[in-house]
CSV table of C-alpha atoms and ligand atoms in Angstrom, one decimal:
chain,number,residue,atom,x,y,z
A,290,UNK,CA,121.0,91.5,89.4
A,291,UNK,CA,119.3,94.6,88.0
A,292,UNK,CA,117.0,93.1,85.6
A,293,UNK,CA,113.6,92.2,86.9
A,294,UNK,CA,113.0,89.3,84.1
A,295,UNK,CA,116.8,87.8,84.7
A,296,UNK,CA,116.4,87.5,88.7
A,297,UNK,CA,112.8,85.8,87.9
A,298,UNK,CA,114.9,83.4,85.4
A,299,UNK,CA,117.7,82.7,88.4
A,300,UNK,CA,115.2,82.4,90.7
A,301,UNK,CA,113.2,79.7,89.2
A,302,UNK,CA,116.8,77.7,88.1
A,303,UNK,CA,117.6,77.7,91.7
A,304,UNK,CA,114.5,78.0,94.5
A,305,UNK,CA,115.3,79.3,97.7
A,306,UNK,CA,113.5,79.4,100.9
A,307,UNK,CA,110.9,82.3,101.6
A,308,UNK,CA,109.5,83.5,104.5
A,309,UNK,CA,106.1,86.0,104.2
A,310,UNK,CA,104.7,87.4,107.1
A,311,UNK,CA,101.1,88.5,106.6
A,312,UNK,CA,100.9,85.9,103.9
A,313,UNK,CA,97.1,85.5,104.3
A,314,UNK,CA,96.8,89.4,103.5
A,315,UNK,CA,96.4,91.3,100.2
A,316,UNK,CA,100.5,91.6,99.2
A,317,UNK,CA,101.1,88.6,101.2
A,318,UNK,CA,99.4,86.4,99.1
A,319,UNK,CA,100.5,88.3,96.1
A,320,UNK,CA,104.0,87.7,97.1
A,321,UNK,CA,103.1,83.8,97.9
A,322,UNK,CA,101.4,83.6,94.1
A,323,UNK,CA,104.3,84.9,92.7
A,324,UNK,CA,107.0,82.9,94.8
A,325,UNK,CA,105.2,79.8,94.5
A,326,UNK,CA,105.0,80.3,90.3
A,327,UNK,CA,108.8,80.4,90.2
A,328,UNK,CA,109.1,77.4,92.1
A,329,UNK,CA,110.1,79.0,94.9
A,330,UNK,CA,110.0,77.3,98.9
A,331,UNK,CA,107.4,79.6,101.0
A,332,UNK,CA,106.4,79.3,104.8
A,333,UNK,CA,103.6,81.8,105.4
A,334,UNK,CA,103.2,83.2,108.9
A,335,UNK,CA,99.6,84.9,109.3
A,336,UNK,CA,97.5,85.3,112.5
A,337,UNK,CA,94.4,85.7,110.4
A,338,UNK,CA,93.6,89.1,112.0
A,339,UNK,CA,92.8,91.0,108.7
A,340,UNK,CA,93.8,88.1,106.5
A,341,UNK,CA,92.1,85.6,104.4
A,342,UNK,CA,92.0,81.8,103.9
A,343,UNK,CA,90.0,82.6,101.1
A,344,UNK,CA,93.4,84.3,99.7
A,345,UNK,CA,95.1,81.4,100.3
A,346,UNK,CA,93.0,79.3,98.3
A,347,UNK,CA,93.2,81.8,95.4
A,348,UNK,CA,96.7,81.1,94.9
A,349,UNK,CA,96.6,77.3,95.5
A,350,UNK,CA,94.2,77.2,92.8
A,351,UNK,CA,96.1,79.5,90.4
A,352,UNK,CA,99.5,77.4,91.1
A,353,UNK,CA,98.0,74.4,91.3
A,354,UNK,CA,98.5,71.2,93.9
A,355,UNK,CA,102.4,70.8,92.7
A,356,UNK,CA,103.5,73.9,93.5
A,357,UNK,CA,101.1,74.4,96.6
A,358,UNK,CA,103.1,71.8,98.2
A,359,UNK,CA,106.1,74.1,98.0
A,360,UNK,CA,103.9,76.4,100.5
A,361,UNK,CA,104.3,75.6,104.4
A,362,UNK,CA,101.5,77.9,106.3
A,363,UNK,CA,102.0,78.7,110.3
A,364,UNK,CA,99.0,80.3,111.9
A,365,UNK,CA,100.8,82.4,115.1
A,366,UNK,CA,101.4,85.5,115.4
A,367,UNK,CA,105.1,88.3,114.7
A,368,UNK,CA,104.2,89.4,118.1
A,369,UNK,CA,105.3,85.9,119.4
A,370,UNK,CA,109.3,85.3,119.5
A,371,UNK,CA,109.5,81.7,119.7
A,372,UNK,CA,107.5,81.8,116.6
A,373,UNK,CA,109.6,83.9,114.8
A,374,UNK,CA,112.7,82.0,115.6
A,375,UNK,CA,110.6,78.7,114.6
A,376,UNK,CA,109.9,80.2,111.2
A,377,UNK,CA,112.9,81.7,110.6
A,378,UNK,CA,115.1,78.6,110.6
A,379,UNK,CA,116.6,77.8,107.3
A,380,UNK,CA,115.1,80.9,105.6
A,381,UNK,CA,116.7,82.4,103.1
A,382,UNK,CA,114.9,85.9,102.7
A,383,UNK,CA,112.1,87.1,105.0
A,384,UNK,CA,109.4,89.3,103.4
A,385,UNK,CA,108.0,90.9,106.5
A,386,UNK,CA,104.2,92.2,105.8
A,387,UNK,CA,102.0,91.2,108.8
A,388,UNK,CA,100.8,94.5,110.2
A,389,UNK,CA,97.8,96.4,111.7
A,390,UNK,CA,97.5,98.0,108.1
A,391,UNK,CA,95.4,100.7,108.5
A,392,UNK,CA,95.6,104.4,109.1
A,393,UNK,CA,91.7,104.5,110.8
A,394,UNK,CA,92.0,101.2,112.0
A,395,UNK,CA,95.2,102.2,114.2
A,396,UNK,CA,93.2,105.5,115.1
A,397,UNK,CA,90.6,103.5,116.7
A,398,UNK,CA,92.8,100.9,118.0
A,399,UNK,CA,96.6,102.1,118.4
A,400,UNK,CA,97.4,99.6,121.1
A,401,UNK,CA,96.7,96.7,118.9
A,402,UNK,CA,98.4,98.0,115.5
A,403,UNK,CA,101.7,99.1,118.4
A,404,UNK,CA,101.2,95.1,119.0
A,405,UNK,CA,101.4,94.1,115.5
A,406,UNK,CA,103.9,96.8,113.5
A,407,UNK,CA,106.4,97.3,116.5
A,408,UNK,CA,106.6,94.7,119.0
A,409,UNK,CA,106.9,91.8,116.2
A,410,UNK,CA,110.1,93.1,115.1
A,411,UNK,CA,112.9,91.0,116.5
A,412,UNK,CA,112.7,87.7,114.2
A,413,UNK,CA,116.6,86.8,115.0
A,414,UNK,CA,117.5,86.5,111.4
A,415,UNK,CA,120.1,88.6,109.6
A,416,UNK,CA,118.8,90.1,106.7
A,417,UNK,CA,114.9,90.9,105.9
A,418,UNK,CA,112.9,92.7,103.6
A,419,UNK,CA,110.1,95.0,105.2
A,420,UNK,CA,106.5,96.5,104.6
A,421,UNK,CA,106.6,100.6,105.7
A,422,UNK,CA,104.6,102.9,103.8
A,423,UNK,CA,104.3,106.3,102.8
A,424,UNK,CA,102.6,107.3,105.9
A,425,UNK,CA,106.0,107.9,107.2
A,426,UNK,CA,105.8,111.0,105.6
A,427,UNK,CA,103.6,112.4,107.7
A,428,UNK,CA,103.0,115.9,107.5
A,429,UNK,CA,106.1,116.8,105.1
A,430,UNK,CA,105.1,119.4,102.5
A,431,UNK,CA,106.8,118.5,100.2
A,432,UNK,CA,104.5,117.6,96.8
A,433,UNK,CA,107.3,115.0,96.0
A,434,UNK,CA,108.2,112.6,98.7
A,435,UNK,CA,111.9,111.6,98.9
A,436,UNK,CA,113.0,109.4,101.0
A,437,UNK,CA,115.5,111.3,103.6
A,438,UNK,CA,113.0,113.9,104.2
A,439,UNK,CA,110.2,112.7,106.4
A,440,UNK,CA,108.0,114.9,108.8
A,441,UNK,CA,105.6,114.4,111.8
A,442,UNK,CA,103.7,111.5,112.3
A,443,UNK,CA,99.5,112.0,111.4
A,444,UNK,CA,98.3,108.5,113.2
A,445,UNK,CA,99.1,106.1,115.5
A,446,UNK,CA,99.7,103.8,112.0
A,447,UNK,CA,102.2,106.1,110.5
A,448,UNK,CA,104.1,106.3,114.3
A,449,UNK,CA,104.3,102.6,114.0
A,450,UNK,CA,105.7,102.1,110.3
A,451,UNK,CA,108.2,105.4,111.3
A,452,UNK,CA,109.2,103.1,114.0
A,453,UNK,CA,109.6,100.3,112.2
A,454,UNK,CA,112.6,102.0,109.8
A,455,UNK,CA,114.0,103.3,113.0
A,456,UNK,CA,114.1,99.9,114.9
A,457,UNK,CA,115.3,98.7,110.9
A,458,UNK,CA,118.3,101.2,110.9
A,459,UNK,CA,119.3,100.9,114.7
A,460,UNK,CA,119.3,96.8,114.2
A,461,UNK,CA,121.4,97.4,111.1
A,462,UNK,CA,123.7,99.6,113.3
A,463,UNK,CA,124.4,98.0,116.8
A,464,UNK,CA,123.9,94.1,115.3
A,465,UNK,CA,124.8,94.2,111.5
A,466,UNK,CA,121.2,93.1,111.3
A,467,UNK,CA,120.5,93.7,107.3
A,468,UNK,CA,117.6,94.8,106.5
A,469,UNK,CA,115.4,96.7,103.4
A,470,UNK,CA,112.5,98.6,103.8
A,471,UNK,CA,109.3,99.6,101.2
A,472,UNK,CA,107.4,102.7,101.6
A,473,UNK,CA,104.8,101.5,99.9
A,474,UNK,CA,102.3,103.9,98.5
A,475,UNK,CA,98.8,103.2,97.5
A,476,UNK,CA,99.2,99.5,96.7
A,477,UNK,CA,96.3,98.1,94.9
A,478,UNK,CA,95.1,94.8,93.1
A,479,UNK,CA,93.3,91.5,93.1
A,480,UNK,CA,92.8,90.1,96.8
A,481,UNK,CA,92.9,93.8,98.2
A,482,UNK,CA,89.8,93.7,101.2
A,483,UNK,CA,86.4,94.9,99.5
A,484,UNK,CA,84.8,94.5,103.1
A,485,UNK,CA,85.0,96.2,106.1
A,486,UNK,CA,85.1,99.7,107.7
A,487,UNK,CA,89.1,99.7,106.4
A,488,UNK,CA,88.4,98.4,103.1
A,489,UNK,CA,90.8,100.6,100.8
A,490,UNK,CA,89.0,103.3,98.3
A,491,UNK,CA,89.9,101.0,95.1
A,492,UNK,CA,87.7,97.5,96.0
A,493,UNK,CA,85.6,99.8,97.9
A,494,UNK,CA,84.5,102.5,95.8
A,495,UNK,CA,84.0,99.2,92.4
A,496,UNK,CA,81.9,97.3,95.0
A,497,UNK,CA,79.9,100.2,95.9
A,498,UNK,CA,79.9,101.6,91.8
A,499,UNK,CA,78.4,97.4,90.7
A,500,UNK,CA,75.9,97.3,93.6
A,501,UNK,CA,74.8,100.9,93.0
A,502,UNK,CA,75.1,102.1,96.5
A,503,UNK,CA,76.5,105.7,97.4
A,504,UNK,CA,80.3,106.6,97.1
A,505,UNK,CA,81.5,109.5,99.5
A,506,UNK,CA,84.7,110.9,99.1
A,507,UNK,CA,86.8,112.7,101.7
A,508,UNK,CA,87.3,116.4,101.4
A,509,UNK,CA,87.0,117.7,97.2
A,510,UNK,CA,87.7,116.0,94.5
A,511,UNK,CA,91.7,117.0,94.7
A,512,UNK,CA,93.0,114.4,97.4
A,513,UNK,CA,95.8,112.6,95.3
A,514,UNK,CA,97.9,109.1,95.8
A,515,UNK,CA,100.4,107.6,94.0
A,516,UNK,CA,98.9,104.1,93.0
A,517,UNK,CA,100.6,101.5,91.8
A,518,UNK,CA,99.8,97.8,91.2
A,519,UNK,CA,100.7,95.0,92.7
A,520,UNK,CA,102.8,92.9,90.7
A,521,UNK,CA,104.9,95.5,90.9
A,522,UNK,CA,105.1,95.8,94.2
A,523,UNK,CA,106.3,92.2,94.6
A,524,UNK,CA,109.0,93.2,92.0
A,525,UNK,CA,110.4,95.5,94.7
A,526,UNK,CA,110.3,92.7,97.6
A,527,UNK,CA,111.9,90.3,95.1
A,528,UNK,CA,114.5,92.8,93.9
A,529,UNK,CA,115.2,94.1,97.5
A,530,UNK,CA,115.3,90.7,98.6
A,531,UNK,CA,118.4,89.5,96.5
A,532,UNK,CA,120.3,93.2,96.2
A,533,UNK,CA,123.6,92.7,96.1
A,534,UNK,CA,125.3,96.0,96.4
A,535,UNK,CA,126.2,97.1,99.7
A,536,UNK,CA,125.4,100.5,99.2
A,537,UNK,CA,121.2,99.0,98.3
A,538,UNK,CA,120.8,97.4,101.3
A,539,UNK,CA,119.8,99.0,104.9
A,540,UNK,CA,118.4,101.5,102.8
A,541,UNK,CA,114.3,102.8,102.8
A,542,UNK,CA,112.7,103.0,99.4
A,543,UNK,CA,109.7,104.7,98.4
A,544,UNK,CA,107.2,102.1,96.3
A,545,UNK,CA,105.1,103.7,93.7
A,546,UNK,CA,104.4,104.9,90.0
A,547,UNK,CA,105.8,108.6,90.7
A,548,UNK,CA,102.4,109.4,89.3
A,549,UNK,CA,99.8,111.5,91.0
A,550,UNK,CA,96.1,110.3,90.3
A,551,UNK,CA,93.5,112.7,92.3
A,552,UNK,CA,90.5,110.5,93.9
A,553,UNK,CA,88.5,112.4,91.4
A,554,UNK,CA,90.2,110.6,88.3
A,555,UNK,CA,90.3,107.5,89.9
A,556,UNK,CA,86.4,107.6,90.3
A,557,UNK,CA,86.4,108.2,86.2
A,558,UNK,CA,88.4,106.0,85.3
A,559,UNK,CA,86.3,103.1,87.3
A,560,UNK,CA,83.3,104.7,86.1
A,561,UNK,CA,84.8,104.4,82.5
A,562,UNK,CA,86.2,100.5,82.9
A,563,UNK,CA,83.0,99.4,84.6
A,564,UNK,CA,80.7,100.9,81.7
A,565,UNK,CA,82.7,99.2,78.7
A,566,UNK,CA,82.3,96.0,81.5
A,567,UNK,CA,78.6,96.6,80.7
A,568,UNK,CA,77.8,97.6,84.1
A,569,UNK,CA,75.3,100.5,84.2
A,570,UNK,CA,77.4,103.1,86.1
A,571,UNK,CA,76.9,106.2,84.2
A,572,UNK,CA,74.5,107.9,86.4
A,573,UNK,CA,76.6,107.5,89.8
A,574,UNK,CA,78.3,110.8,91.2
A,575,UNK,CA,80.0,110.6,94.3
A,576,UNK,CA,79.2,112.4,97.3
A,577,UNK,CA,81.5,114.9,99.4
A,578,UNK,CA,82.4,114.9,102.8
A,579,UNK,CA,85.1,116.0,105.3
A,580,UNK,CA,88.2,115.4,105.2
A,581,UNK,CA,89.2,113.1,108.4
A,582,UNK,CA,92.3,113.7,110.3
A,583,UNK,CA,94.7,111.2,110.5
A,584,UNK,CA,94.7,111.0,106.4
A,585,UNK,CA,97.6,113.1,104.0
A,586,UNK,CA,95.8,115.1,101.2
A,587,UNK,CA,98.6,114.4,99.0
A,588,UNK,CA,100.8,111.7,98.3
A,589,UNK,CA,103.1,111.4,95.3
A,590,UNK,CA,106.7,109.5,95.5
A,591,UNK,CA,110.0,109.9,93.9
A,592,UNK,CA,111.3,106.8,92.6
A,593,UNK,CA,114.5,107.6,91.8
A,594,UNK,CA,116.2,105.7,94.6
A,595,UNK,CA,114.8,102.7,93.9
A,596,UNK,CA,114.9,102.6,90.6
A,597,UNK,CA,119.1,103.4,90.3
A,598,UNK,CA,119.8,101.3,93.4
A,599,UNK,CA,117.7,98.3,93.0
A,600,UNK,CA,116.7,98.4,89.8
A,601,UNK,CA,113.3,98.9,89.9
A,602,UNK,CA,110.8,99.6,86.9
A,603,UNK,CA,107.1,99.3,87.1
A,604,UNK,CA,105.5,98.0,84.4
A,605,UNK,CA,101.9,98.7,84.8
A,606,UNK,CA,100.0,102.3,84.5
A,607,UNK,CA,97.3,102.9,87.0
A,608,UNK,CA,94.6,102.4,84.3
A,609,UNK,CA,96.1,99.2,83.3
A,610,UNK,CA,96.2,98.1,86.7
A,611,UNK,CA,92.7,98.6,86.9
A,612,UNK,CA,91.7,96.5,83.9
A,613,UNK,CA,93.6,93.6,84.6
A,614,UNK,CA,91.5,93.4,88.0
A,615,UNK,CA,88.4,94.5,87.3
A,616,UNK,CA,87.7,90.8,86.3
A,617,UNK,CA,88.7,89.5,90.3
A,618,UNK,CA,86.7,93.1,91.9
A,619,UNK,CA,83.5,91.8,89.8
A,620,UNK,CA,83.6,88.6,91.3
A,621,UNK,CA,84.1,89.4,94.3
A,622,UNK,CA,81.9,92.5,94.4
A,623,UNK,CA,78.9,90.4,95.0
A,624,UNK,CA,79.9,88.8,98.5
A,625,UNK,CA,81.3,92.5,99.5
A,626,UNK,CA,78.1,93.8,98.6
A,627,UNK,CA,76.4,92.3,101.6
A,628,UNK,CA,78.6,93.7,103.8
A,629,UNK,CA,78.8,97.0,102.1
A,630,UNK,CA,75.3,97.3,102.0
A,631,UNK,CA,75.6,97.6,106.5
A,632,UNK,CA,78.4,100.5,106.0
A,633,UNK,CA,77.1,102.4,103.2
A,634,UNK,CA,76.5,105.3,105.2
A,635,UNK,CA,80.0,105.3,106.1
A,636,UNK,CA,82.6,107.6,104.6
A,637,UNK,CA,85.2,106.3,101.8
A,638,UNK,CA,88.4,107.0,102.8
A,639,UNK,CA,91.8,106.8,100.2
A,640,UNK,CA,92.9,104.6,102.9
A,641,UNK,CA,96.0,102.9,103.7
A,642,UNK,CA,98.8,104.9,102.6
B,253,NAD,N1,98.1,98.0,100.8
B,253,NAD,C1,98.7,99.1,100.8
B,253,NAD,O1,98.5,100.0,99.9
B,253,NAD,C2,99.8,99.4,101.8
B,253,NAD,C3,100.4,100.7,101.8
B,253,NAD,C4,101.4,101.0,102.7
B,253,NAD,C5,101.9,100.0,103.5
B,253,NAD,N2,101.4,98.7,103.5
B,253,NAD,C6,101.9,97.7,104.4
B,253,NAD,O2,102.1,96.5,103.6
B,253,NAD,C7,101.8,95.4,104.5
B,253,NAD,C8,100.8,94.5,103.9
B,253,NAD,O3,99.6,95.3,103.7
B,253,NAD,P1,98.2,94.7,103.1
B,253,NAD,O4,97.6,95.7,102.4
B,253,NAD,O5,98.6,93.4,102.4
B,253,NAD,O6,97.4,94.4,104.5
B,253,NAD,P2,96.5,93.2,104.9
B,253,NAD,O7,95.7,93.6,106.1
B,253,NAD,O8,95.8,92.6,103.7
B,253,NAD,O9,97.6,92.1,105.3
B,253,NAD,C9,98.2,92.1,106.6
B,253,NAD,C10,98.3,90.7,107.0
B,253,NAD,O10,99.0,90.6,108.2
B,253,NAD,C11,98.4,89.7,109.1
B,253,NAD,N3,98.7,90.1,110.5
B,253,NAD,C12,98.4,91.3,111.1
B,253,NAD,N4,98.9,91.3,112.4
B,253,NAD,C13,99.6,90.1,112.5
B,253,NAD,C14,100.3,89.5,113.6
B,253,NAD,N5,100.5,90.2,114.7
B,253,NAD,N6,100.9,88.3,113.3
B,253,NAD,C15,100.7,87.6,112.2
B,253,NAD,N7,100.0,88.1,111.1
B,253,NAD,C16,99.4,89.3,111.3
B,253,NAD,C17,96.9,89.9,108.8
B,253,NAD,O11,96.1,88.8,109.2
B,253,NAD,C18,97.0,90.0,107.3
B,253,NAD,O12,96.9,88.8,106.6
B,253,NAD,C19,101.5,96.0,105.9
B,253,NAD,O13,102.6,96.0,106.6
B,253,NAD,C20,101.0,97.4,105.5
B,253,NAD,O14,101.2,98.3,106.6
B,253,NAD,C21,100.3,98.4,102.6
């Protein structure tokens, strides 16, 4: 079914049965809000390592108590195989997201994110949709990333996504195990992390723009990534999900906007949304600092793949993206702010890619 509003349609005349790992997390829950609004079934698997319950309560509250008892949550963790098989049973899709998802998180701790992005893979069901992400690229030079071309690895993160596809494809090989995966790019939205050393640059950078505190970003202004928002992201999981062509599935495809938006745009374009928000931003300049190693310096996807094969269309701009959650960054901006105000010294980085 190619068209995103007609699947949606299908969908809600006929519910089926959902699994999301990392269902606590940022695209987790964004997958849950959207599954549980089309009347969708949903058990969530999370260990709460990165995730929220706060998350989870944003989408009870925006589906309300009917719906929310459509939503079955299992605290355990991927790493776990009887608890995989437990929350496998009677599952129709399985959106795999639970991850270690974090490029300087896994250079601090690569035994942990191995733990959680490689060892977690063997679920025993026969198809499933998976989180990878453009990190896979690695250190291809190629200003447009297509899918078949990938390069060396840059962290232990990008070893453990790059490991992922190749545990994906060999599965799909020896066991007939069917499986998509999503290269997601820069992924960003309401319920992304504000807090924490790992926070990504988008909740990070309006957090640290609404309590005046000082922005550093990593190497000059040029460093690049392809955001895109994340309602269209879940469009991709629910397309990839129900692809029906054989020649879509045990496929990798790259999830973004095909658009290249340097960090130095990005911080205008916050500026600009957070002044006509009446926030008093117009002073703030960021500050420069070294580029860390384990991070790309540019990171821009071709879509084409994905958009013939599964039908994918995105429907937001990075701009627009930003204005429809501005509202949710606001609000939260004041409980980040406390933590933000420990780390400030810390350096911004574009971060999970
Ligand atoms: N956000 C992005 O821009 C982006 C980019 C590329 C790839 N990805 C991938 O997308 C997925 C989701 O990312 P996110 O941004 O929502 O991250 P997130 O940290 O918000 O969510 C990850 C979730 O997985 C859970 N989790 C971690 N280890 C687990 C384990 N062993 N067992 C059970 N649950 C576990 C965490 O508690 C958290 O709720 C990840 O696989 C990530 O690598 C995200």
């Amino acid at each position: 079914m190619a068209n995103y509003a007609d699947l949606k349609n299908h969908l809600a005349a006929s519910p089926k049965t959902w699994l999301v790992t990392g269902v606590a997390g940022f695209i987790g829950s964004n997958l849950l809000e959207t599954l549980l609004t089309l009347d969708q079934r949903v058990i969530g698997l999370d260990d709460f390592s990165t995730g929220k319950r706060r998350n989870l309560e944003d989408v009870r509250q925006l589906c309300g108590p009917a719906r929310w008892l459509n939503f079955r949550l299992i605290e355990g963790t991927i790493g776990d195989l009887e608890t995989c098989r437990f929350v496998c049973r009677n599952v129709d899709y399985v959106l795999h997201h639970a991850a270690v998802a974090s490029v300087a998180r896994s250079l601090k701790d690569p035994i942990s994110t191995n733990e959680s992005n490689v060892n977690g893979r063997d679920a025993g069901v026969r198809r499933f949709v998976y989180a990878t992400s453009s990190s896979a690229y690695g250190d291809d030079p190629a200003p447009l990333k297509i899918e078949c071309t990938v390069g060396r690895p840059l962290s232990p993160y990008a070893v453990t996504k790059y490991a992922g596809e190749l545990y994906a494809y060999v599965f799909a090989q020896c066991y007939g195990f069917e499986t998509i995966g999503l290269r997601y790019f820069n992924v960003f939205g309401p319920r992304q992390d504000p807090e924490g050393d790992y926070a990504a640059v988008i909740p990070k950078w309006i957090a640290a723009l609404i309590n005046r505190e000082s922005i550093f970003l990593n190497g000059n202004g040029d460093i690049s990534r392809d955001f895109i928002f994340v309602p269209d992201a879940v469009q991709a999981n629910l397309l990839a999900a129900t692809a029906a062509k054989p020649e879509a599935v045990n496929q990798v495809y790259n999830v973004a906007l095909n658009k290249r938006t340097t960090l130095i745009e990005l911080f205008s374009v916050l500026k600009e949304l957070l002044l006509q928000s009446g926030h008093d931003v117009g002073a703030c300049e960021p500050l420069y600092r070294e580029f860390p190693s384990g991070d790309v310096w540019r990171s821009q996807a071709d879509i084409t793949k994905i958009s013939k094969l599964l039908g994918f269309s995105p429907v937001y701009g990075v701009r627009e993206g930003l204005a429809k959650t501005l509202p949710w960054y606001i609000k939260t901006a004041g409980r980040a702010s406390r933590s933000l105000s420990t780390i400030a010294h810390r350096i911004a980085s574009p971060g999970r890619v």
